[in-house]
Every structure is written in structure tokens, then in C-alpha cells.
Coordinates of C-alpha atoms in Angstrom, one line a residue:
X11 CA 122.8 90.6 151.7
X12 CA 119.7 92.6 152.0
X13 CA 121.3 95.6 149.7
X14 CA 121.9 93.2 146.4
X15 CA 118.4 92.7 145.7
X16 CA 117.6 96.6 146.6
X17 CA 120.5 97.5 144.5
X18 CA 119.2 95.2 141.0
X19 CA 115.6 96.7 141.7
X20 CA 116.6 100.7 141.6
X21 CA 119.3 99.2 138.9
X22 CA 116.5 97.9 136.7
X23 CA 114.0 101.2 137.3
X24 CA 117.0 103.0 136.3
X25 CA 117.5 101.4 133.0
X26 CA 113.6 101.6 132.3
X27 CA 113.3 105.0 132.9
X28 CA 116.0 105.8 130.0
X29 CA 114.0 104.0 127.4
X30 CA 110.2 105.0 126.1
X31 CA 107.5 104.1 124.3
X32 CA 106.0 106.3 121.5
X33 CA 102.4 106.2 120.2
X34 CA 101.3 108.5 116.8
X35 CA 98.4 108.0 114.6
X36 CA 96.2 109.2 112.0
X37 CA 93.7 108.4 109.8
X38 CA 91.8 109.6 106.2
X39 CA 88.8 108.4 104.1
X40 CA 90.0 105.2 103.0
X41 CA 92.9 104.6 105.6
X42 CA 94.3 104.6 109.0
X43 CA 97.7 104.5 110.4
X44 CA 99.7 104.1 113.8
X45 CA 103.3 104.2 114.9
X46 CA 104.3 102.6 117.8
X47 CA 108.5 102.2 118.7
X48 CA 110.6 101.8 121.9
X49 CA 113.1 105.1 122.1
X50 CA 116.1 104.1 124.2
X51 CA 118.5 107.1 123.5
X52 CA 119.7 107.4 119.9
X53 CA 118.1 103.6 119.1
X54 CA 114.7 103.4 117.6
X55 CA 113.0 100.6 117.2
X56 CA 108.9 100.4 115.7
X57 CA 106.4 99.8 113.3
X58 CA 104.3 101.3 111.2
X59 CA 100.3 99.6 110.5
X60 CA 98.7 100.9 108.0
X61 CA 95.1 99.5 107.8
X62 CA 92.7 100.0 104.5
X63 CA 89.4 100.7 106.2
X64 CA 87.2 98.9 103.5
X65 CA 88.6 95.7 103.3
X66 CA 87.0 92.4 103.0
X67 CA 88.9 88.7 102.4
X68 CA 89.9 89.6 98.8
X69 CA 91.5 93.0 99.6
X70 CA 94.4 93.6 96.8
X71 CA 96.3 96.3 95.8
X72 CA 98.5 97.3 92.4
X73 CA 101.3 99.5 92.8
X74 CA 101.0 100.5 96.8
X75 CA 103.1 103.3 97.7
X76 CA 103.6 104.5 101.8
X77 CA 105.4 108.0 101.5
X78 CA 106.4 109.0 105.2
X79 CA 108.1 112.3 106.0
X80 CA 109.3 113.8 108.8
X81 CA 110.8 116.6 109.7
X82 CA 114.7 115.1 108.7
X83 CA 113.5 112.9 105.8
X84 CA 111.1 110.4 104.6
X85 CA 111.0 106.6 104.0
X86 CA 109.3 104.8 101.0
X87 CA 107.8 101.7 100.7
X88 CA 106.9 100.6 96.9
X89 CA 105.1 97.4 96.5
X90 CA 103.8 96.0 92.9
X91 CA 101.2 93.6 94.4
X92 CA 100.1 93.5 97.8
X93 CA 97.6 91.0 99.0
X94 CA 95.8 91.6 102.4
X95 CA 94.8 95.5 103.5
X96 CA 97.3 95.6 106.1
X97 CA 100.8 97.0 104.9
X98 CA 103.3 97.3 107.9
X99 CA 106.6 99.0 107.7
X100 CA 109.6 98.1 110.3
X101 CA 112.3 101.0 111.4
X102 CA 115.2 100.0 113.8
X103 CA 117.8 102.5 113.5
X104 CA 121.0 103.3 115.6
X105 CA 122.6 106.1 116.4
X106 CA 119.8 108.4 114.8
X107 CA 118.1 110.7 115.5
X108 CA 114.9 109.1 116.7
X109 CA 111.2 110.3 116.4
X110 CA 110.0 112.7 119.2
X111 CA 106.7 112.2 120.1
X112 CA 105.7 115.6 119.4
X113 CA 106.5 115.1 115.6
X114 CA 103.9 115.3 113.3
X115 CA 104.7 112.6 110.3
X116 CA 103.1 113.2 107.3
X117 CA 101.9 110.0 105.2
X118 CA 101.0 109.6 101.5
X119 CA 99.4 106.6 100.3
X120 CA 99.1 105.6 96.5
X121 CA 97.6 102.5 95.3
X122 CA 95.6 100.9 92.2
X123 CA 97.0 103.5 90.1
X124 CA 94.7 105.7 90.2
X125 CA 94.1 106.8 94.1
X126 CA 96.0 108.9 96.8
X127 CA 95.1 110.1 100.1
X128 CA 97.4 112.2 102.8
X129 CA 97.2 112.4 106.4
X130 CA 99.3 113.4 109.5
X131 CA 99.8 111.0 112.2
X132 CA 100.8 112.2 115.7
X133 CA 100.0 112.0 119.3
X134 CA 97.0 111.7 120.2
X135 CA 96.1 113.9 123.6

């Protein structure tokens, strides 16, 4: 009787040694980003913040544009009006190949028509 509860401990260790969490971040004048997803082999699931760094109650954008790449392909997020300074960006994928916590993502922000700003995000050490 002793060896069932023994048995669904190292059972659940197992199972939570196979899955990880990443962290990657980055930041430039006006903004600053994170990435935070559970790998559990090829699923990925996360979220992207992105935070305007001058905000106040009334923050609004026009035409907010997220570009990010990686090293097998970028996602895009266009937005015509966006109300608030915080933009966050879901990705849950399947049978991918997931993000290595090595990677450095490269993230292109557009807004108001008129600005842009680049920076990498990645682990920070």
C-alpha cells in the first residue's frame, strides 16, 4: 500500500521535469517587452506583454504594429486603435517547433503613424 503513493509522487516529478518554463525580455526608449510560455515537448504555450513606458490613463495608439521574428519566422499583430499601453499577444502552438530559451527574438513596434522602435528580447543571465 505504501508503494501507490511513492509511485504517483516520482510519477508526478516525472511529468514536471518534461515540461519548462521560459522567461525572455527586452526593452527600448519608449517600450518594454517579456515572454513568458510553458514548453512541454513540441507544445508551446505563452504570452507576450508589451508595456509603453510613458503611459498615463489616456494612453492611445493609431495603427499599433508588434513585428516578432525569430529565427523560423515572425508573427504580426496589426491593430487600428488600441486603448490602454499594454498590448499582449497569445501563442499556443502544437507540434512546433517551440522557442528555445537561448533564442534571441527580435521585436519591431510601429504606432501613431509616425514612430518605430526595435529591440531584442532574450534571457536575461
Amino acid at each position: 500500500m505504501k508503494k501507490t503513493p511513492l509511485f504517483m509522487l516520482l510519477l508526478i516529478l516525472i511529468l514536471a521535469a518534461c515540461s519548462k518554463q521560459i522567461s525572455l525580455s527586452g526593452e527600448s526608449k519608449h517600450w518594454e517587452g517579456r515572454y513568458i510560455a510553458n514548453i512541454d515537448g513540441n507544445r508551446e504555450d505563452g504570452n507576450f506583454i508589451f508595456g509603453y513606458k510613458n503611459a498615463n490613463k489616456q494612453t492611445e495608439f493609431k495603427n499599433l504594429n508588434v513585428e516578432i521574428k525569430n529565427g523560423l519566422g515572425k508573427t504580426v499583430k496589426n491593430e487600428e486603435q488600441h486603448k490602454g499601453a499594454t498590448k499582449t499577444i497569445n501563442r499556443s502552438c502544437s507540434g512546433c517547433a517551440v522557442t528555445d530559451e537561448t533564442q534571441t527574438l527580435k521585436v519591431t513596434i510601429k504606432w501613431n503613424e509616425k514612430y518605430e522602435e526595435t529591440f531584442d528580447m532574450k534571457k536575461k543571465k
